[in-house]
Each structure stands twice: as structure tokens, then as C-alpha cells.
């Protein structure tokens, strides 16, 4: 089946063009397309643009974040606190959550702390997540719910930034955010489905038709797989590809019934793409593992930043997932972390099959 599309403007050049499509694939495009076709579609002079595949995003979290306070316009600590105060007055139930906080936009370049967030509320838990996704700040109520105190040791792959008294000051780096996030109420299945559908609508408005979620299982893997399946059935505006957290498929924390859950996905609209791991953090939060040093931070021998796993553990996890037949996708930002990931890929049977994120 060949169809000629006519009378449109190609959005990337502003030029009037035609396009010949055969069985869903573009075979010719230009100012005048020649050749046989079965039928013709006149687009009435509208602009036509290519659609996109987003190979790395966070679909469910994006949908959930659409409901949270957005701090992207805040360029000072005062801006952040004013926006938080306004939201606190408008909606006073449950956690006060905000996204796209960025201390790098402040003239001082320093993080807010629990002391400043406590001005918003001492009773209501407050948590603001950094735009990088690799750090955040919690108030005292949130730290208490997460059972974080001066006696709490830093977790593997993370840091509780501390004040002069040795107690956590509310700034949480990398895996140090996990206790606070676990203390938050988990979204229900229906809330997850609604969030995925909302993210799909938003992405489609940006001409994205297919997207890869790069951290499936951050809440509950089996519930999330069911949510993506239901969202596809209910007409999600994008096709979804899911990269599952390593620890939800392997190791002592693996979810039960993963194989059955994967079998329920339709394979075309929604399917698993592979396994996701983290090697380090992000530059903006000073947690990317780099050779050398960050200004004002200590180094760890030859590198600075945060390694989520020791090198030998990272390599073992990559190899285990690869041996199970999965494509492995590893987040690595710093040059030191990238070297470690490439070493891990080299230890697999097919290094070129895997992805450096």
C-alpha cells in the first residue's frame, strides 16, 4: 500500500513538500515526488514534522511530577521558600513535594538545609528534589519519618551531608535519599496508570511517540509493570520500553513473579528493554565520579564524587544481567565511572550490546 502525502510544509525547513509512504515507511520525500501510489492525502498546507524516540527518560516519575510543585523558575533560596510557602498554604495535607530545585542557580551556590525548610513547616514533611535527580533536601519532619538521625551512618553509594554538630543537615546525596523516599506513601496502581497516561499526553505534545523508562521498579516492580500494561490498554499516547532496576530482578530484593509480569505485556505497545544500573551520580550535585577533584570537596584517592558500587560489584552485576540475556544500561557521568563501566562491559560476551547512559 503506497500513499502520497501532499500539500504540507516540512517543519524543519519551511519548504512545501510531498512524501510517499509505503506500508508505514517513508520511501521518498521532496518538493515533487514521482512514482506510483494507491491513494493521496491532502494536508491542507499544515506543517509536518518528524516524530521522535526518547531513548532515556522517566515516564512514571514524569507523570507523578506533573502534580508536584515545580521550582525551575527559582533563582534564589528566597524564591524557593516563597514558592514552598505558597503551596503549603494552598494544600496542607500529606507531604509537600517539589521538583527541579537547583542550588547551582543561586548566587551563593549552596544548598538549602533542613533549617530553612523547617520554616515552611515543622510538622509537615517537606522534600525538594534536585533537578539532576541525584540529590535533594528534606526538613526535620521528613528526616524523622525516615528515621535519619546523627547516629545514622552514610549508606553505601550516598551521603548525609552533616552540619558542624555532626547531625544530617537535610541535604541528601544519591542513595541517602532512599530512606526519605521510602517513607513517602507509595502511589496506588490507579495513580500510577493515571501518571503514565498524563506523561504520554505531555510527551506526545513534544512529538515523542516512543519512550524508554530508565528506572522501572523504583516504587514496586510488579505494580509498575501492571500499571504500564494497563496504560497501554487504555490508549497511552506513546509506546513504552522499560528498563528494570537490577535489584528488582536479581539479588536478595528481587520481586516475585517477574517472568509472569513480563509475559503480560503486549510486546509492541509496551515491553521490557533491559536492566538498569547506576555507576555514579551527577555533576550538578558533585557526585559524578571524576578523576581529580571538585572545588571544596575531599577526594577518594584517585577520584572524587560517589561510586554507587565498588568496581568489582558493578562488574559482577553487569555480567549477571548480561548472562541472563538482558541488555544492560548503566548510568555513568564522570570519566572515572565511565572507565569502570567500560571495563564491566568488556567482561560480558557481547560488550557492544550494552548501553552507557
mmCIF file of C-alpha atoms in Angstrom:
data_model
loop_
_atom_site.group_PDB
_atom_site.id
_atom_site.type_symbol
_atom_site.label_atom_id
_atom_site.label_comp_id
_atom_site.label_asym_id
_atom_site.label_seq_id
_atom_site.Cartn_x
_atom_site.Cartn_y
_atom_site.Cartn_z
ATOM 1 C CA UNK A 1 0.000 0.000 0.000
ATOM 2 C CA UNK A 2 1.537 3.290 -1.173
ATOM 3 C CA UNK A 3 0.139 6.640 -0.072
ATOM 4 C CA UNK A 4 1.215 10.058 -1.318
ATOM 5 C CA UNK A 5 1.051 12.884 1.215
ATOM 6 C CA UNK A 6 0.779 16.302 -0.429
ATOM 7 C CA UNK A 7 0.220 19.991 0.311
ATOM 8 C CA UNK A 8 2.222 20.273 3.546
ATOM 9 C CA UNK A 9 5.148 22.355 4.782
ATOM 10 C CA UNK A 10 8.168 20.432 6.093
ATOM 11 C CA UNK A 11 8.574 21.910 9.590
ATOM 12 C CA UNK A 12 12.381 21.669 9.689
ATOM 13 C CA UNK A 13 12.920 23.807 6.558
ATOM 14 C CA UNK A 14 9.632 25.669 5.938
ATOM 15 C CA UNK A 15 9.587 24.220 2.410
ATOM 16 C CA UNK A 16 6.407 22.895 0.699
ATOM 17 C CA UNK A 17 6.943 19.179 0.058
ATOM 18 C CA UNK A 18 5.396 15.810 -0.774
ATOM 19 C CA UNK A 19 6.059 12.440 0.798
ATOM 20 C CA UNK A 20 5.495 8.863 -0.363
ATOM 21 C CA UNK A 21 4.796 6.263 2.353
ATOM 22 C CA UNK A 22 4.776 2.511 1.667
ATOM 23 C CA UNK A 23 3.408 0.176 4.355
ATOM 24 C CA UNK A 24 4.101 2.705 7.098
ATOM 25 C CA UNK A 25 7.651 3.564 5.962
ATOM 26 C CA UNK A 26 8.721 6.794 4.240
ATOM 27 C CA UNK A 27 10.313 5.889 0.899
ATOM 28 C CA UNK A 28 10.571 9.350 -0.680
ATOM 29 C CA UNK A 29 10.230 12.994 0.348
ATOM 30 C CA UNK A 30 10.884 16.182 -1.586
ATOM 31 C CA UNK A 31 9.387 19.120 -3.432
ATOM 32 C CA UNK A 32 7.912 16.803 -6.071
ATOM 33 C CA UNK A 33 7.760 13.041 -5.519
ATOM 34 C CA UNK A 34 7.424 10.789 -8.550
ATOM 35 C CA UNK A 35 6.193 7.222 -8.682
ATOM 36 C CA UNK A 36 3.093 5.050 -8.408
ATOM 37 C CA UNK A 37 0.793 5.383 -5.392
ATOM 38 C CA UNK A 38 -2.541 3.854 -4.381
ATOM 39 C CA UNK A 39 -4.124 6.947 -2.831
ATOM 40 C CA UNK A 40 -3.351 10.521 -1.874
ATOM 41 C CA UNK A 41 -3.787 12.596 1.299
ATOM 42 C CA UNK A 42 -4.017 16.411 1.080
ATOM 43 C CA UNK A 43 -2.830 18.043 4.327
ATOM 44 C CA UNK A 44 -4.246 21.466 3.544
ATOM 45 C CA UNK A 45 -0.978 23.356 3.935
ATOM 46 C CA UNK A 46 -0.325 22.200 7.508
ATOM 47 C CA UNK A 47 3.188 21.834 8.934
ATOM 48 C CA UNK A 48 4.515 18.273 9.077
ATOM 49 C CA UNK A 49 7.322 17.322 11.479
ATOM 50 C CA UNK A 50 9.140 14.071 12.306
ATOM 51 C CA UNK A 51 8.242 12.215 15.471
ATOM 52 C CA UNK A 52 10.896 11.233 17.996
ATOM 53 C CA UNK A 53 12.001 8.293 20.111
ATOM 54 C CA UNK A 54 13.214 9.283 23.592
ATOM 55 C CA UNK A 55 15.747 6.610 24.485
ATOM 56 C CA UNK A 56 16.234 7.757 28.102
ATOM 57 C CA UNK A 57 13.560 9.291 30.291
ATOM 58 C CA UNK A 58 11.443 8.535 33.362
ATOM 59 C CA UNK A 59 7.846 8.093 32.298
ATOM 60 C CA UNK A 60 6.027 7.244 35.525
ATOM 61 C CA UNK A 61 8.019 9.753 37.633
ATOM 62 C CA UNK A 62 7.355 12.411 34.973
ATOM 63 C CA UNK A 63 3.626 11.861 35.287
ATOM 64 C CA UNK A 64 3.794 11.975 39.089
ATOM 65 C CA UNK A 65 5.981 15.100 38.968
ATOM 66 C CA UNK A 66 3.350 16.922 36.920
ATOM 67 C CA UNK A 67 1.348 17.037 40.167
ATOM 68 C CA UNK A 68 4.218 18.413 42.298
ATOM 69 C CA UNK A 69 5.481 21.949 42.822
ATOM 70 C CA UNK A 70 7.913 22.949 40.053
ATOM 71 C CA UNK A 71 10.881 25.054 41.222
ATOM 72 C CA UNK A 72 12.527 25.527 37.824
ATOM 73 C CA UNK A 73 11.968 29.302 37.843
ATOM 74 C CA UNK A 74 13.552 29.790 41.293
ATOM 75 C CA UNK A 75 16.938 31.521 41.130
ATOM 76 C CA UNK A 76 17.477 32.178 44.846
ATOM 77 C CA UNK A 77 16.801 30.487 48.192
ATOM 78 C CA UNK A 78 14.139 33.132 48.840
ATOM 79 C CA UNK A 79 12.350 32.200 45.587
ATOM 80 C CA UNK A 80 12.277 28.547 46.631
ATOM 81 C CA UNK A 81 10.966 29.290 50.112
ATOM 82 C CA UNK A 82 8.300 31.671 48.780
ATOM 83 C CA UNK A 83 7.025 29.029 46.347
ATOM 84 C CA UNK A 84 7.015 26.365 49.066
ATOM 85 C CA UNK A 85 5.151 28.663 51.469
ATOM 86 C CA UNK A 86 2.520 29.433 48.855
ATOM 87 C CA UNK A 87 1.974 25.736 48.070
ATOM 88 C CA UNK A 88 1.848 24.923 51.783
ATOM 89 C CA UNK A 89 -0.964 27.440 52.248
ATOM 90 C CA UNK A 90 -2.876 26.136 49.228
ATOM 91 C CA UNK A 91 -2.713 22.418 50.051
ATOM 92 C CA UNK A 92 -1.898 21.390 53.594
ATOM 93 C CA UNK A 93 -2.453 17.620 53.580
ATOM 94 C CA UNK A 94 0.245 14.991 53.135
ATOM 95 C CA UNK A 95 3.843 15.540 52.108
ATOM 96 C CA UNK A 96 4.907 18.811 50.497
ATOM 97 C CA UNK A 97 6.948 17.711 47.475
ATOM 98 C CA UNK A 98 8.764 19.825 44.906
ATOM 99 C CA UNK A 99 10.927 19.088 41.871
ATOM 100 C CA UNK A 100 13.511 20.897 39.694
ATOM 101 C CA UNK A 101 15.233 22.539 42.656
ATOM 102 C CA UNK A 102 18.714 23.727 41.589
ATOM 103 C CA UNK A 103 21.129 25.319 44.050
ATOM 104 C CA UNK A 104 23.577 25.973 41.200
ATOM 105 C CA UNK A 105 21.321 28.853 40.100
ATOM 106 C CA UNK A 106 21.764 30.620 43.432
ATOM 107 C CA UNK A 107 24.379 33.368 43.734
ATOM 108 C CA UNK A 108 25.765 31.606 46.823
ATOM 109 C CA UNK A 109 25.833 28.214 45.082
ATOM 110 C CA UNK A 110 24.957 26.485 48.353
ATOM 111 C CA UNK A 111 22.155 24.068 49.144
ATOM 112 C CA UNK A 112 19.192 24.919 51.303
ATOM 113 C CA UNK A 113 19.129 22.899 54.533
ATOM 114 C CA UNK A 114 16.545 21.455 56.889
ATOM 115 C CA UNK A 115 16.764 24.640 58.989
ATOM 116 C CA UNK A 116 15.336 26.719 56.139
ATOM 117 C CA UNK A 117 12.750 24.108 55.155
ATOM 118 C CA UNK A 118 11.621 23.898 58.768
ATOM 119 C CA UNK A 119 10.413 27.477 58.388
ATOM 120 C CA UNK A 120 7.797 26.141 55.989
ATOM 121 C CA UNK A 121 6.572 23.541 58.465
ATOM 122 C CA UNK A 122 7.896 21.688 61.474
ATOM 123 C CA UNK A 123 5.049 19.155 61.404
ATOM 124 C CA UNK A 124 4.536 18.518 57.708
ATOM 125 C CA UNK A 125 7.283 16.556 55.887
ATOM 126 C CA UNK A 126 8.889 18.566 53.096
ATOM 127 C CA UNK A 127 11.216 17.191 50.430
ATOM 128 C CA UNK A 128 12.582 19.041 47.397
ATOM 129 C CA UNK A 129 14.375 17.012 44.717
ATOM 130 C CA UNK A 130 17.302 18.414 42.762
ATOM 131 C CA UNK A 131 16.864 18.906 39.017
ATOM 132 C CA UNK A 132 19.599 16.291 38.456
ATOM 133 C CA UNK A 133 17.616 13.677 40.383
ATOM 134 C CA UNK A 134 20.785 12.830 42.324
ATOM 135 C CA UNK A 135 20.244 14.887 45.459
ATOM 136 C CA UNK A 136 17.526 16.538 47.495
ATOM 137 C CA UNK A 137 16.780 18.402 50.704
ATOM 138 C CA UNK A 138 14.438 17.256 53.490
ATOM 139 C CA UNK A 139 13.084 19.095 56.508
ATOM 140 C CA UNK A 140 13.238 17.747 60.058
ATOM 141 C CA UNK A 141 9.809 16.109 59.873
ATOM 142 C CA UNK A 142 10.800 14.168 56.737
ATOM 143 C CA UNK A 143 14.116 13.083 58.280
ATOM 144 C CA UNK A 144 12.307 11.900 61.399
ATOM 145 C CA UNK A 145 9.813 9.831 59.379
ATOM 146 C CA UNK A 146 12.767 8.311 57.515
ATOM 147 C CA UNK A 147 14.483 7.517 60.853
ATOM 148 C CA UNK A 148 17.569 9.562 59.943
ATOM 149 C CA UNK A 149 19.482 10.984 62.887
ATOM 150 C CA UNK A 150 23.019 11.927 63.912
ATOM 151 C CA UNK A 151 23.666 8.248 64.665
ATOM 152 C CA UNK A 152 22.646 7.094 61.172
ATOM 153 C CA UNK A 153 25.711 6.067 59.132
ATOM 154 C CA UNK A 154 26.044 7.089 55.498
ATOM 155 C CA UNK A 155 24.593 4.429 53.188
ATOM 156 C CA UNK A 156 26.634 2.695 50.513
ATOM 157 C CA UNK A 157 26.640 4.963 47.465
ATOM 158 C CA UNK A 158 25.303 8.028 49.282
ATOM 159 C CA UNK A 159 25.973 10.765 51.829
ATOM 160 C CA UNK A 160 24.029 12.503 54.573
ATOM 161 C CA UNK A 161 25.617 15.945 54.447
ATOM 162 C CA UNK A 162 26.183 16.988 58.050
ATOM 163 C CA UNK A 163 26.393 20.226 59.996
ATOM 164 C CA UNK A 164 29.069 21.216 62.465
ATOM 165 C CA UNK A 165 27.265 19.201 65.170
ATOM 166 C CA UNK A 166 27.595 16.010 63.097
ATOM 167 C CA UNK A 167 23.851 15.676 62.536
ATOM 168 C CA UNK A 168 22.436 15.460 58.977
ATOM 169 C CA UNK A 169 21.592 18.978 57.785
ATOM 170 C CA UNK A 170 18.867 17.779 55.382
ATOM 171 C CA UNK A 171 20.960 17.609 52.201
ATOM 172 C CA UNK A 172 20.847 14.049 50.853
ATOM 173 C CA UNK A 173 23.188 12.828 48.109
ATOM 174 C CA UNK A 174 22.464 9.801 45.920
ATOM 175 C CA UNK A 175 21.279 6.722 47.874
ATOM 176 C CA UNK A 176 20.920 8.840 51.033
ATOM 177 C CA UNK A 177 17.587 9.959 49.522
ATOM 178 C CA UNK A 178 16.236 6.395 49.608
ATOM 179 C CA UNK A 179 15.051 6.350 53.257
ATOM 180 C CA UNK A 180 13.080 9.571 52.750
ATOM 181 C CA UNK A 181 11.542 8.364 49.502
ATOM 182 C CA UNK A 182 10.609 5.035 51.122
ATOM 183 C CA UNK A 183 8.885 6.930 53.939
ATOM 184 C CA UNK A 184 6.563 8.619 51.436
ATOM 185 C CA UNK A 185 3.246 6.895 50.700
ATOM 186 C CA UNK A 186 3.569 4.802 47.536
ATOM 187 C CA UNK A 187 1.201 5.783 44.713
ATOM 188 C CA UNK A 188 -1.642 3.350 44.110
ATOM 189 C CA UNK A 189 -1.955 1.303 40.924
ATOM 190 C CA UNK A 190 -4.585 3.676 39.561
ATOM 191 C CA UNK A 191 -2.456 6.710 40.413
ATOM 192 C CA UNK A 192 0.427 5.097 38.520
ATOM 193 C CA UNK A 193 -1.761 4.407 35.485
ATOM 194 C CA UNK A 194 -3.049 7.989 35.505
ATOM 195 C CA UNK A 195 0.511 9.315 35.795
ATOM 196 C CA UNK A 196 1.738 7.214 32.846
ATOM 197 C CA UNK A 197 -1.204 8.368 30.727
ATOM 198 C CA UNK A 198 -0.529 12.017 31.695
ATOM 199 C CA UNK A 199 3.160 11.668 30.826
ATOM 200 C CA UNK A 200 2.178 10.118 27.489
ATOM 201 C CA UNK A 201 -0.040 13.080 26.647
ATOM 202 C CA UNK A 202 2.719 15.543 27.538
ATOM 203 C CA UNK A 203 5.383 13.655 25.566
ATOM 204 C CA UNK A 204 3.144 13.331 22.511
ATOM 205 C CA UNK A 205 2.731 17.118 22.526
ATOM 206 C CA UNK A 206 6.518 17.250 22.015
ATOM 207 C CA UNK A 207 6.189 14.768 19.102
ATOM 208 C CA UNK A 208 7.592 11.845 21.102
ATOM 209 C CA UNK A 209 5.909 8.579 20.073
ATOM 210 C CA UNK A 210 8.153 6.025 21.807
ATOM 211 C CA UNK A 211 10.000 6.410 25.115
ATOM 212 C CA UNK A 212 12.228 4.290 27.347
ATOM 213 C CA UNK A 213 11.648 4.420 31.100
ATOM 214 C CA UNK A 214 15.099 4.008 32.607
ATOM 215 C CA UNK A 215 14.271 3.071 36.200
ATOM 216 C CA UNK A 216 11.245 0.791 36.258
ATOM 217 C CA UNK A 217 10.835 -0.686 39.715
ATOM 218 C CA UNK A 218 11.772 2.333 41.832
ATOM 219 C CA UNK A 219 8.406 2.023 43.621
ATOM 220 C CA UNK A 220 7.287 -1.594 43.232
ATOM 221 C CA UNK A 221 8.258 -3.508 40.109
ATOM 222 C CA UNK A 222 5.207 -5.744 39.798
ATOM 223 C CA UNK A 223 2.767 -2.881 40.373
ATOM 224 C CA UNK A 224 4.626 -0.730 37.855
ATOM 225 C CA UNK A 225 4.610 -3.467 35.196
ATOM 226 C CA UNK A 226 0.854 -3.809 35.687
ATOM 227 C CA UNK A 227 0.437 -0.024 35.503
ATOM 228 C CA UNK A 228 2.327 0.194 32.198
ATOM 229 C CA UNK A 229 0.289 -2.728 30.837
ATOM 230 C CA UNK A 230 -2.994 -1.058 31.790
ATOM 231 C CA UNK A 231 -1.861 2.318 30.445
ATOM 232 C CA UNK A 232 -1.090 0.704 27.071
ATOM 233 C CA UNK A 233 -4.516 -0.973 27.059
ATOM 234 C CA UNK A 234 -6.177 2.368 27.840
ATOM 235 C CA UNK A 235 -4.590 4.106 24.878
ATOM 236 C CA UNK A 236 -1.342 5.610 26.170
ATOM 237 C CA UNK A 237 -0.206 8.180 23.600
ATOM 238 C CA UNK A 238 3.307 6.709 23.430
ATOM 239 C CA UNK A 239 4.815 3.237 23.128
ATOM 240 C CA UNK A 240 6.874 2.368 26.205
ATOM 241 C CA UNK A 241 10.110 0.433 26.698
ATOM 242 C CA UNK A 242 11.014 -0.455 30.279
ATOM 243 C CA UNK A 243 14.494 -0.805 31.796
ATOM 244 C CA UNK A 244 14.096 -2.555 35.151
ATOM 245 C CA UNK A 245 16.197 -1.847 38.246
ATOM 246 C CA UNK A 246 18.817 -4.586 38.651
ATOM 247 C CA UNK A 247 17.941 -5.174 42.303
ATOM 248 C CA UNK A 248 14.286 -5.879 41.452
ATOM 249 C CA UNK A 249 15.222 -8.688 39.056
ATOM 250 C CA UNK A 250 18.380 -10.106 40.687
ATOM 251 C CA UNK A 251 19.753 -10.390 44.199
ATOM 252 C CA UNK A 252 18.002 -10.670 47.581
ATOM 253 C CA UNK A 253 15.483 -7.863 46.878
ATOM 254 C CA UNK A 254 14.203 -9.283 43.580
ATOM 255 C CA UNK A 255 10.454 -9.181 43.019
ATOM 256 C CA UNK A 256 8.472 -12.400 42.880
ATOM 257 C CA UNK A 257 6.747 -13.343 39.636
ATOM 258 C CA UNK A 258 8.744 -11.076 37.307
ATOM 259 C CA UNK A 259 8.605 -13.562 34.411
ATOM 260 C CA UNK A 260 4.807 -13.765 34.632
ATOM 261 C CA UNK A 261 4.565 -9.988 34.745
ATOM 262 C CA UNK A 262 6.716 -9.607 31.645
ATOM 263 C CA UNK A 263 4.603 -12.163 29.784
ATOM 264 C CA UNK A 264 1.509 -9.983 30.323
ATOM 265 C CA UNK A 265 2.977 -7.049 28.359
ATOM 266 C CA UNK A 266 1.778 -6.884 24.756
ATOM 267 C CA UNK A 267 5.290 -6.632 23.301
ATOM 268 C CA UNK A 268 4.523 -3.914 20.765
ATOM 269 C CA UNK A 269 2.949 -1.046 22.712
ATOM 270 C CA UNK A 270 4.829 -1.926 25.914
ATOM 271 C CA UNK A 271 7.786 -4.232 26.568
ATOM 272 C CA UNK A 272 10.943 -4.563 28.641
ATOM 273 C CA UNK A 273 14.094 -3.186 27.033
ATOM 274 C CA UNK A 274 16.684 -4.304 29.566
ATOM 275 C CA UNK A 275 18.234 -3.825 33.000
ATOM 276 C CA UNK A 276 19.320 -0.510 34.581
ATOM 277 C CA UNK A 277 22.273 0.098 36.893
ATOM 278 C CA UNK A 278 23.971 3.210 38.281
ATOM 279 C CA UNK A 279 27.735 3.649 38.461
ATOM 280 C CA UNK A 280 27.898 7.186 39.907
ATOM 281 C CA UNK A 281 25.907 10.391 40.371
ATOM 282 C CA UNK A 282 25.746 13.732 38.564
ATOM 283 C CA UNK A 283 27.994 16.744 38.019
ATOM 284 C CA UNK A 284 25.417 19.223 39.324
ATOM 285 C CA UNK A 285 25.294 17.534 42.712
ATOM 286 C CA UNK A 286 29.061 16.907 42.841
ATOM 287 C CA UNK A 287 28.536 13.132 42.867
ATOM 288 C CA UNK A 288 29.735 12.151 39.384
ATOM 289 C CA UNK A 289 32.880 10.030 39.861
ATOM 290 C CA UNK A 290 35.668 12.015 38.197
ATOM 291 C CA UNK A 291 39.426 11.853 38.053
ATOM 292 C CA UNK A 292 40.728 14.798 40.062
ATOM 293 C CA UNK A 293 38.614 16.804 42.483
ATOM 294 C CA UNK A 294 35.625 19.087 42.956
ATOM 295 C CA UNK A 295 36.300 22.504 44.483
ATOM 296 C CA UNK A 296 35.787 22.344 48.219
ATOM 297 C CA UNK A 297 35.313 18.548 48.383
ATOM 298 C CA UNK A 298 37.527 15.746 49.556
ATOM 299 C CA UNK A 299 38.843 13.132 47.138
ATOM 300 C CA UNK A 300 38.862 9.342 47.464
ATOM 301 C CA UNK A 301 42.364 8.530 46.302
ATOM 302 C CA UNK A 302 42.418 8.939 42.519
ATOM 303 C CA UNK A 303 38.817 10.094 42.146
ATOM 304 C CA UNK A 304 36.184 12.443 43.588
ATOM 305 C CA UNK A 305 32.409 12.033 43.691
ATOM 306 C CA UNK A 306 30.333 8.966 44.529
ATOM 307 C CA UNK A 307 30.572 5.392 43.280
ATOM 308 C CA UNK A 308 27.258 3.599 43.769
ATOM 309 C CA UNK A 309 29.056 0.217 43.883
ATOM 310 C CA UNK A 310 32.673 -0.860 44.292
ATOM 311 C CA UNK A 311 34.139 -1.634 40.844
ATOM 312 C CA UNK A 312 34.119 -5.409 41.338
ATOM 313 C CA UNK A 313 30.443 -5.379 42.414
ATOM 314 C CA UNK A 314 29.445 -3.257 39.410
ATOM 315 C CA UNK A 315 31.215 -5.672 37.075
ATOM 316 C CA UNK A 316 29.567 -8.716 38.679
ATOM 317 C CA UNK A 317 26.094 -7.185 38.376
ATOM 318 C CA UNK A 318 26.600 -6.249 34.727
ATOM 319 C CA UNK A 319 27.825 -9.757 33.884
ATOM 320 C CA UNK A 320 24.955 -11.450 35.750
ATOM 321 C CA UNK A 321 22.316 -9.452 33.886
ATOM 322 C CA UNK A 322 24.065 -9.933 30.544
ATOM 323 C CA UNK A 323 24.334 -13.686 31.115
ATOM 324 C CA UNK A 324 20.576 -13.741 31.741
ATOM 325 C CA UNK A 325 20.033 -12.336 28.239
ATOM 326 C CA UNK A 326 19.310 -8.705 29.080
ATOM 327 C CA UNK A 327 20.725 -5.587 27.503
ATOM 328 C CA UNK A 328 22.388 -3.719 30.385
ATOM 329 C CA UNK A 329 22.131 0.056 30.586
ATOM 330 C CA UNK A 330 24.459 1.791 33.076
ATOM 331 C CA UNK A 331 24.299 5.406 34.163
ATOM 332 C CA UNK A 332 27.813 6.898 34.269
ATOM 333 C CA UNK A 333 28.630 10.608 34.113
ATOM 334 C CA UNK A 334 32.154 11.075 35.452
ATOM 335 C CA UNK A 335 35.160 9.942 33.404
ATOM 336 C CA UNK A 336 36.323 7.631 36.198
ATOM 337 C CA UNK A 337 32.906 5.944 36.361
ATOM 338 C CA UNK A 338 32.786 5.610 32.576
ATOM 339 C CA UNK A 339 36.107 3.754 32.603
ATOM 340 C CA UNK A 340 34.722 1.330 35.201
ATOM 341 C CA UNK A 341 31.581 0.707 33.155
ATOM 342 C CA UNK A 342 33.563 0.032 30.006
ATOM 343 C CA UNK A 343 35.644 -2.477 31.970
ATOM 344 C CA UNK A 344 32.425 -4.157 33.086
ATOM 345 C CA UNK A 345 31.045 -4.316 29.539
ATOM 346 C CA UNK A 346 34.328 -5.825 28.353
ATOM 347 C CA UNK A 347 33.760 -8.697 30.787
ATOM 348 C CA UNK A 348 30.492 -9.695 29.019
ATOM 349 C CA UNK A 349 30.165 -11.969 25.987
ATOM 350 C CA UNK A 350 28.974 -9.108 23.752
ATOM 351 C CA UNK A 351 30.176 -5.705 25.016
ATOM 352 C CA UNK A 352 28.612 -3.774 22.115
ATOM 353 C CA UNK A 353 25.131 -4.986 23.095
ATOM 354 C CA UNK A 354 25.019 -2.790 26.200
ATOM 355 C CA UNK A 355 24.371 0.886 26.795
ATOM 356 C CA UNK A 356 26.312 3.633 28.525
ATOM 357 C CA UNK A 357 23.868 6.252 29.839
#
